mmCIF file of C-alpha atoms in Angstrom:
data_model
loop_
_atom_site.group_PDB
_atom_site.id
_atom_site.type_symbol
_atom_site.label_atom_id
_atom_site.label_comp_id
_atom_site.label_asym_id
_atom_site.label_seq_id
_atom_site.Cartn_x
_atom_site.Cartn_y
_atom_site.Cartn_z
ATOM 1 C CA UNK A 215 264.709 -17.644 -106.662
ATOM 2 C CA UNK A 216 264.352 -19.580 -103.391
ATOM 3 C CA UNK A 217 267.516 -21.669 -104.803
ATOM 4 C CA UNK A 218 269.510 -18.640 -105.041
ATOM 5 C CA UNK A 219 268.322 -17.331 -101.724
ATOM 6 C CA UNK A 220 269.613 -20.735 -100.278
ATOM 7 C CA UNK A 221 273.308 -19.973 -102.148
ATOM 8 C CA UNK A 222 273.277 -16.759 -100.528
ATOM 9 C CA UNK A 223 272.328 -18.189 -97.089
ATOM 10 C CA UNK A 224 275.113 -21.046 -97.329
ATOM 11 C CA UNK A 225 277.613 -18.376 -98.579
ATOM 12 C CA UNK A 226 277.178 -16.018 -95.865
ATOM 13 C CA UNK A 227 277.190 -19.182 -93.619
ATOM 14 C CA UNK A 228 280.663 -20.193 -94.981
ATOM 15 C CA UNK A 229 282.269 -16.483 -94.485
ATOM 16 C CA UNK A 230 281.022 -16.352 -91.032
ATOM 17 C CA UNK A 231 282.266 -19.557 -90.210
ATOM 18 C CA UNK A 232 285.673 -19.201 -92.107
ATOM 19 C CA UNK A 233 285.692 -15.880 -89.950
ATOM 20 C CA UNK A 234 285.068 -17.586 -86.778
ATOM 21 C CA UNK A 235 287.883 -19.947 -87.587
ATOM 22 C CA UNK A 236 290.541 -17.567 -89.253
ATOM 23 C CA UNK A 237 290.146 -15.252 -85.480
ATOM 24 C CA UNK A 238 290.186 -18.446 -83.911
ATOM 25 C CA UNK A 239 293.517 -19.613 -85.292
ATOM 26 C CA UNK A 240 294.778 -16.211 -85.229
ATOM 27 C CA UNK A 241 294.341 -16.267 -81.676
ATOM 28 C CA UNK A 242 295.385 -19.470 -81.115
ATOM 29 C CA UNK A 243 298.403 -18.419 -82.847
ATOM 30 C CA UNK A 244 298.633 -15.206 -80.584
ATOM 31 C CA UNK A 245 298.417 -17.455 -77.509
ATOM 32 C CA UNK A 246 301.130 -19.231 -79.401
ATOM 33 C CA UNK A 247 303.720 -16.731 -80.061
ATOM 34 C CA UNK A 248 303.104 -15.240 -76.443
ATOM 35 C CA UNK A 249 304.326 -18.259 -75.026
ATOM 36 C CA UNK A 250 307.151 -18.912 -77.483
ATOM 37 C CA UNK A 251 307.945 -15.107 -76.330
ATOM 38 C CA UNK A 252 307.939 -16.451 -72.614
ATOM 39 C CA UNK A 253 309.692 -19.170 -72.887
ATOM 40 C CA UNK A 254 312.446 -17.098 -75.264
ATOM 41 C CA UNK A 255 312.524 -14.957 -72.698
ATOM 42 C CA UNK A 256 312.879 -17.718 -69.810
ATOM 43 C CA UNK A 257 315.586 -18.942 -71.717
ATOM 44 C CA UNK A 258 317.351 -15.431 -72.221
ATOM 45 C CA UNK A 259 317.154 -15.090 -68.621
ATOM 46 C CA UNK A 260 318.779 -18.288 -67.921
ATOM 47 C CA UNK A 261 321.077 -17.378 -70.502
ATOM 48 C CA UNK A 262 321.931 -14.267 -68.806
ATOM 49 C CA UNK A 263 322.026 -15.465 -65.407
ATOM 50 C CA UNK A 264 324.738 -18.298 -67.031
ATOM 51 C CA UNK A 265 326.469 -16.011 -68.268
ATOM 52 C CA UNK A 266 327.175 -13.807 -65.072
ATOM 53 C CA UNK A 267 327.830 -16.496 -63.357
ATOM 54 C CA UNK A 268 330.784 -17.875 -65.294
ATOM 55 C CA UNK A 269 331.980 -14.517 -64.862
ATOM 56 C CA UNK A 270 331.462 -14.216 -61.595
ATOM 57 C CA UNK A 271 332.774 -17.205 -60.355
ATOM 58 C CA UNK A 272 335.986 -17.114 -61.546
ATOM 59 C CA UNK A 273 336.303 -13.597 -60.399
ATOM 60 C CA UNK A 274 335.638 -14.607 -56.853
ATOM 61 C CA UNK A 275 337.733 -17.833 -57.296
ATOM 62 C CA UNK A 276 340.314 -14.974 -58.261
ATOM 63 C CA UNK A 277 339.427 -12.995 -54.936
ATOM 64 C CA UNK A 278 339.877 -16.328 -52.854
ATOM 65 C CA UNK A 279 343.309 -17.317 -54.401
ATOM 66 C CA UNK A 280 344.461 -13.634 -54.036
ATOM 67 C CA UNK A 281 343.592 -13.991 -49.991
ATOM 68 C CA UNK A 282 345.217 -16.832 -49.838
ATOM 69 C CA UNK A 283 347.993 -15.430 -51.537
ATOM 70 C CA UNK A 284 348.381 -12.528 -49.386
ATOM 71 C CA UNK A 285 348.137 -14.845 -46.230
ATOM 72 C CA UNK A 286 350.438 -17.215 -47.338
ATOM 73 C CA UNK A 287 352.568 -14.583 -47.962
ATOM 74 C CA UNK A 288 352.119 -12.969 -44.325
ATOM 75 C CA UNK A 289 352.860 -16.590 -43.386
ATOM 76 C CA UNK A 290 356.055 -16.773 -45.324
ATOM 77 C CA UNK A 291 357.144 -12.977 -44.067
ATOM 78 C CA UNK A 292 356.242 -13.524 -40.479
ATOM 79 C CA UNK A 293 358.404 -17.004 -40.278
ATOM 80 C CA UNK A 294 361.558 -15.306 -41.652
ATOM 81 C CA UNK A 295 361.247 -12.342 -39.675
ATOM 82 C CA UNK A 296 360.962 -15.242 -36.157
ATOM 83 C CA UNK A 297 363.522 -17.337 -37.870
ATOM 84 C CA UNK A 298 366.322 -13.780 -37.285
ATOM 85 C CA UNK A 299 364.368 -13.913 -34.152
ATOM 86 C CA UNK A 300 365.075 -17.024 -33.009
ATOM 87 C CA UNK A 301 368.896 -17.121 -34.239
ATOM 88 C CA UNK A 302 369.165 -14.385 -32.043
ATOM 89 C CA UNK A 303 367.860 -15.480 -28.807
ATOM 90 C CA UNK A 304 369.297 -18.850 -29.269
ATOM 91 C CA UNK A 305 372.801 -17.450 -30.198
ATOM 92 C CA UNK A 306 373.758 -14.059 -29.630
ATOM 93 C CA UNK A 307 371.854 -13.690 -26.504
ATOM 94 C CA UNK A 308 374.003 -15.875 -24.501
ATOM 95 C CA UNK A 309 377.341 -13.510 -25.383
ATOM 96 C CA UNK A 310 377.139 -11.071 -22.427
ATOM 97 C CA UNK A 311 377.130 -8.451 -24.942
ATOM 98 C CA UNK A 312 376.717 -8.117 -28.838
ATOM 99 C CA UNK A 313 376.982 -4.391 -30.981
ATOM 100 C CA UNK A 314 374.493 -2.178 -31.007
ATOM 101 C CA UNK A 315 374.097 -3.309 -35.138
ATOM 102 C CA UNK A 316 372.835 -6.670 -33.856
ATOM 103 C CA UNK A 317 370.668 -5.363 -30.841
ATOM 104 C CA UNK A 318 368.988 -2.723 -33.385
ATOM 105 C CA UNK A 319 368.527 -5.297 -35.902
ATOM 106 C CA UNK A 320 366.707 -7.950 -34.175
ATOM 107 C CA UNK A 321 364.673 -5.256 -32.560
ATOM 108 C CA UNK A 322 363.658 -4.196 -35.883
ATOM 109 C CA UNK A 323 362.466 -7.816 -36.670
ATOM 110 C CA UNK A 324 360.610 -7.836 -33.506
ATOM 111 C CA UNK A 325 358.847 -4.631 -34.517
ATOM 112 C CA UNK A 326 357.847 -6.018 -38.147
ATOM 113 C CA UNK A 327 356.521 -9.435 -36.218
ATOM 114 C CA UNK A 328 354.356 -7.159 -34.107
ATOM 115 C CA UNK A 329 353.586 -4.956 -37.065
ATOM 116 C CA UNK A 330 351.433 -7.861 -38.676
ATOM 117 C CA UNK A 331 349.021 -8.071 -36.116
ATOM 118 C CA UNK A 332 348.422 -4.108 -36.891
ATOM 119 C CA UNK A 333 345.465 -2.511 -39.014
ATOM 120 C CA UNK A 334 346.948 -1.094 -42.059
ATOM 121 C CA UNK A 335 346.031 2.481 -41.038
ATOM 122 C CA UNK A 336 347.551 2.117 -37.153
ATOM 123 C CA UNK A 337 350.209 4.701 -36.882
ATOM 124 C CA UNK A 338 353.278 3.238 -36.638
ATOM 125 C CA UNK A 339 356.088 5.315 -36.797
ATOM 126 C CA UNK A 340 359.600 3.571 -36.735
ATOM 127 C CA UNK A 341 362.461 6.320 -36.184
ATOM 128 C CA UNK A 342 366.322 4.826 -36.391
ATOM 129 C CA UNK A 343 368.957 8.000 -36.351
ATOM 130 C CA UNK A 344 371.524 5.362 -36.215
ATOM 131 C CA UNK A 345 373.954 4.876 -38.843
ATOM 132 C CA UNK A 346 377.033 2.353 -39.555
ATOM 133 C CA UNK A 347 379.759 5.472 -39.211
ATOM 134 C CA UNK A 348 378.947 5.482 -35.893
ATOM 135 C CA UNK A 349 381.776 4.642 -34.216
ATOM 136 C CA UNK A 350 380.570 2.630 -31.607
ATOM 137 C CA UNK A 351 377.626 1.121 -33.716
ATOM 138 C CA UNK A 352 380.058 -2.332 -34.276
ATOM 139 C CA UNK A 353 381.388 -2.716 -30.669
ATOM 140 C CA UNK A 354 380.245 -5.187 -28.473
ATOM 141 C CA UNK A 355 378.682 -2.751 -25.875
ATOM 142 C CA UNK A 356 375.063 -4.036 -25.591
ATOM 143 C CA UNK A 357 373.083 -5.986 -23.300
ATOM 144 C CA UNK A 358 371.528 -8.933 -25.948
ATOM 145 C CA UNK A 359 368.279 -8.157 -25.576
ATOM 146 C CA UNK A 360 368.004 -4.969 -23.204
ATOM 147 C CA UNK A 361 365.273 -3.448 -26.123
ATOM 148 C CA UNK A 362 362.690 -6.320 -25.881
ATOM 149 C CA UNK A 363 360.865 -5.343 -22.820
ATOM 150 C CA UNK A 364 359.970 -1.423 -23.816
ATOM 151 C CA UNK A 365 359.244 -2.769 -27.328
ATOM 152 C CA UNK A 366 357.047 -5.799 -25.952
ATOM 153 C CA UNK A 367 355.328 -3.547 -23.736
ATOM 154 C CA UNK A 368 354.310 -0.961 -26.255
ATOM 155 C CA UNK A 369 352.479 -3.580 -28.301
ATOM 156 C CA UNK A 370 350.935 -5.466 -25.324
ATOM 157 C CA UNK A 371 349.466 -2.330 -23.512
ATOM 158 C CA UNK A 372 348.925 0.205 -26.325
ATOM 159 C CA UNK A 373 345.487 0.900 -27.470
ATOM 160 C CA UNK A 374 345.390 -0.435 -31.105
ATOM 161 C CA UNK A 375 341.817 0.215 -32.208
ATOM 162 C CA UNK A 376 341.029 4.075 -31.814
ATOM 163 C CA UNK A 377 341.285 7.002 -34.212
ATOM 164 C CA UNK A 378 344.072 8.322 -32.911
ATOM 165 C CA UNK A 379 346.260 5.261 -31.445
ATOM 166 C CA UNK A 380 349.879 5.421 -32.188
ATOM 167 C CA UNK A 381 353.129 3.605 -31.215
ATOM 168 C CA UNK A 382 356.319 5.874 -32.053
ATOM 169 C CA UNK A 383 359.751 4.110 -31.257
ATOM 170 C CA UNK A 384 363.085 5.951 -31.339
ATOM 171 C CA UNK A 385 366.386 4.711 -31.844
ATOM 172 C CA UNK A 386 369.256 6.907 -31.476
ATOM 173 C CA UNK A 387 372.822 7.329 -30.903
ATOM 174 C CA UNK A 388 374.894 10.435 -30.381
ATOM 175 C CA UNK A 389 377.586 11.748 -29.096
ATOM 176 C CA UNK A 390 378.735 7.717 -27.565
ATOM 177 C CA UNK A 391 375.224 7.958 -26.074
ATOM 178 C CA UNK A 392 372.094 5.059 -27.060
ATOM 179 C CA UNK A 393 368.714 6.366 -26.402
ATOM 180 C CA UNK A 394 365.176 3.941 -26.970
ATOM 181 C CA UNK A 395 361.992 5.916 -26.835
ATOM 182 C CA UNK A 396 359.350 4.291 -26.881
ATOM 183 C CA UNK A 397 355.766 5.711 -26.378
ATOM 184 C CA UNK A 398 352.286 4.437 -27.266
ATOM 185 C CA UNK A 399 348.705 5.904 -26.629
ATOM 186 C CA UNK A 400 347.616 3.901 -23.673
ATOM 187 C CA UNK A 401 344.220 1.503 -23.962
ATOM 188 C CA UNK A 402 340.772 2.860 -22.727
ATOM 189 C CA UNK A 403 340.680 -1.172 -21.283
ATOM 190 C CA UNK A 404 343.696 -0.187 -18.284
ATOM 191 C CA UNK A 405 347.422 -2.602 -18.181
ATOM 192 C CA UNK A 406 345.251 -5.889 -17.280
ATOM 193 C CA UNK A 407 348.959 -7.552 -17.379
ATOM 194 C CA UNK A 408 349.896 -4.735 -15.015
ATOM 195 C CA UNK A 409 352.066 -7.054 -12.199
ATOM 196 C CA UNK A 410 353.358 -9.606 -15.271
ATOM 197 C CA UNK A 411 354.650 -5.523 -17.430
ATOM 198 C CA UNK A 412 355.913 -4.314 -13.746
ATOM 199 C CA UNK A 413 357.969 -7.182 -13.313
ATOM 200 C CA UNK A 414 359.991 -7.457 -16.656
ATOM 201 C CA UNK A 415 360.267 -3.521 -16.052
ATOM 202 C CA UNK A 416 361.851 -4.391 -12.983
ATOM 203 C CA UNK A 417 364.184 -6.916 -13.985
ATOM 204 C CA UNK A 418 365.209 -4.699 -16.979
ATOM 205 C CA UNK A 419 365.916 -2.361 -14.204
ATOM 206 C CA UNK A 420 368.068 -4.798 -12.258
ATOM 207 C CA UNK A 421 369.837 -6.176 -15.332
ATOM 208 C CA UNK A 422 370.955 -2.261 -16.993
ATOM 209 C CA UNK A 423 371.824 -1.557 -13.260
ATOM 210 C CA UNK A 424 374.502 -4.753 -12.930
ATOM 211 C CA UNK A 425 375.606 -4.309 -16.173
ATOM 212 C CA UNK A 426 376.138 -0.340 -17.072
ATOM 213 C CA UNK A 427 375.670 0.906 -13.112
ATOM 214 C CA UNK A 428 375.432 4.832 -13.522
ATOM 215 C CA UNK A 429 375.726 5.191 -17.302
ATOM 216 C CA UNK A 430 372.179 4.360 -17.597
ATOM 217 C CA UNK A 431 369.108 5.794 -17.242
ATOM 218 C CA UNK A 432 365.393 4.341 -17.495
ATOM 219 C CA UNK A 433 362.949 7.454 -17.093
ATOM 220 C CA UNK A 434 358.981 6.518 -17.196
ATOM 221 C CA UNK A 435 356.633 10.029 -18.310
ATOM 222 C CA UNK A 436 352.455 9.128 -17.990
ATOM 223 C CA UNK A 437 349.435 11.118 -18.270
ATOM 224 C CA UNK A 438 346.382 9.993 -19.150
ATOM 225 C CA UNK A 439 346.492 9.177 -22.496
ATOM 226 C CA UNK A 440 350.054 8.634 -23.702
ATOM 227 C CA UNK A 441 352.803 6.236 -21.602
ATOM 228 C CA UNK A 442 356.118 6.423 -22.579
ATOM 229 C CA UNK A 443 359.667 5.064 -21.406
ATOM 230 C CA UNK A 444 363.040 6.898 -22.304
ATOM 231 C CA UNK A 445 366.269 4.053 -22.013
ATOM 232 C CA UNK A 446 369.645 5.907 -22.288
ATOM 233 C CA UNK A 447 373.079 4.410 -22.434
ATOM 234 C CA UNK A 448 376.546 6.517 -22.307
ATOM 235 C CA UNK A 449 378.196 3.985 -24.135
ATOM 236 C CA UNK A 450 381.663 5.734 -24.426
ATOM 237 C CA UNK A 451 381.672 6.116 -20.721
ATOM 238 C CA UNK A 452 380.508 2.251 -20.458
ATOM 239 C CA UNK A 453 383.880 1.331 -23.155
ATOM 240 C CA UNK A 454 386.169 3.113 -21.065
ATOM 241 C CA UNK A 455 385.003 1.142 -17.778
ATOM 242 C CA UNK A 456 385.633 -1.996 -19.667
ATOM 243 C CA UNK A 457 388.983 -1.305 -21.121
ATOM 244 C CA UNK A 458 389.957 -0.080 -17.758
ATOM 245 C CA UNK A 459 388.877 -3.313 -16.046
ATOM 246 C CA UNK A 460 390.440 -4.968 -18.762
#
């Protein structure tokens, strides 16, 4: 009896100590998988973040190559646009007169140079009711270039930042008559370059008055938020002066 009692003892012994040992592997085997689990995880999240960044970084490589595109293309654009610039001034504008095809196209240039410097949503608005059936649009009855002052000054004074800036240049011809209109919403910061601007306007002045003498007119309208300058040339009147001194 007391041998069996002893059996008994030792057996429940053995399941309470096999008990104590099967919940202390089971959680050592928790503590285990939980950090298996974080360090699966850690490694999914490097994973991840490896992931997005190989597709990241070629999409901003992308971005970067596409700026660089676009400037090198503004590059490329701006430097033809000065080289018909250039060939102008160097060439044409020592003739003491070219046609009114060659003034309007350089002009035109000298606009898209300027135009660069411009936030895509300024309000540009280029008007040319000129056409090559004119019949004095191929004559040599220009001034070289008599259109770079107004144009010049539009860009230099203009206010190019606010809602509602604007530059709105007019070329026209009509009836043997050239008009330039050129009128831009004036900047809140005043004409700092006012005496440099009133010079060049008055040596434009000087210049259309030796050349064309009274078939010109340079008119000047201001207020206080739009300047604007009106050039017109009666070039039929101008052709028959020159034949007749001819």
């Amino acid at each position: 009896m007391k041998y069996l009692f002893v059996m008994i003892i030792a057996l429940l012994l053995f399941v309470i100590g096999l008990l104590l040992y099967l919940l202390w592997y089971s959680n050592r085997q928790k503590v285990a998988l939980e950090r298996e689990k974080e360090l699966f995880d850690t490694k999914l999240h490097y994973l991840q973040l490896e992931t997005l960044e190989s597709r990241l970084d070629p999409h901003l490589f992308k971005n970067i190559l596409n700026s660089i595109q676009s400037h090198a293309y503004q590059t490329y654009y701006a430097l033809d646009k000065m080289a018909g610039v250039l060939d102008y001034i160097l060439y044409h504008s020592q003739r003491k007169l070219v046609t009114l095809k060659e003034e309007h196209e350089f002009s035109i240039r000298l606009i898209d140079i300027n135009k660069i410097k411009l936030n895509p949503l300024f309000r540009l608005d280029i008007r040319s009711n000129i056409g090559e059936m004119e019949p004095l649009y191929n004559e040599e009855l220009v001034a070289p270039l008599i259109c770079v002052e107004l144009i010049e000054n539009a860009f230099k004074h203009a206010d190019l930042t606010g809602s509602d800036a604007f530059i709105s240049i007019l070329f026209k011809m009509k009836s043997g008559q050239f008009d330039l209109v050129v009128s831009n919403k004036k900047s809140s910061k005043g004409m700092l370059a006012k005496e440099k601007g009133g010079y060049g306007l008055s040596a434009l002045r000087e210049r259309l008055k030796l050349i064309y003498g009274p078939f010109y007119r340079l008119d000047k309208s201001e207020d206080e938020q739009v300047y604007s300058m009106h050039l017109k040339i009666n070039l039929n009147e101008f052709k028959t002066k020159m034949h007749t001194i001819r």
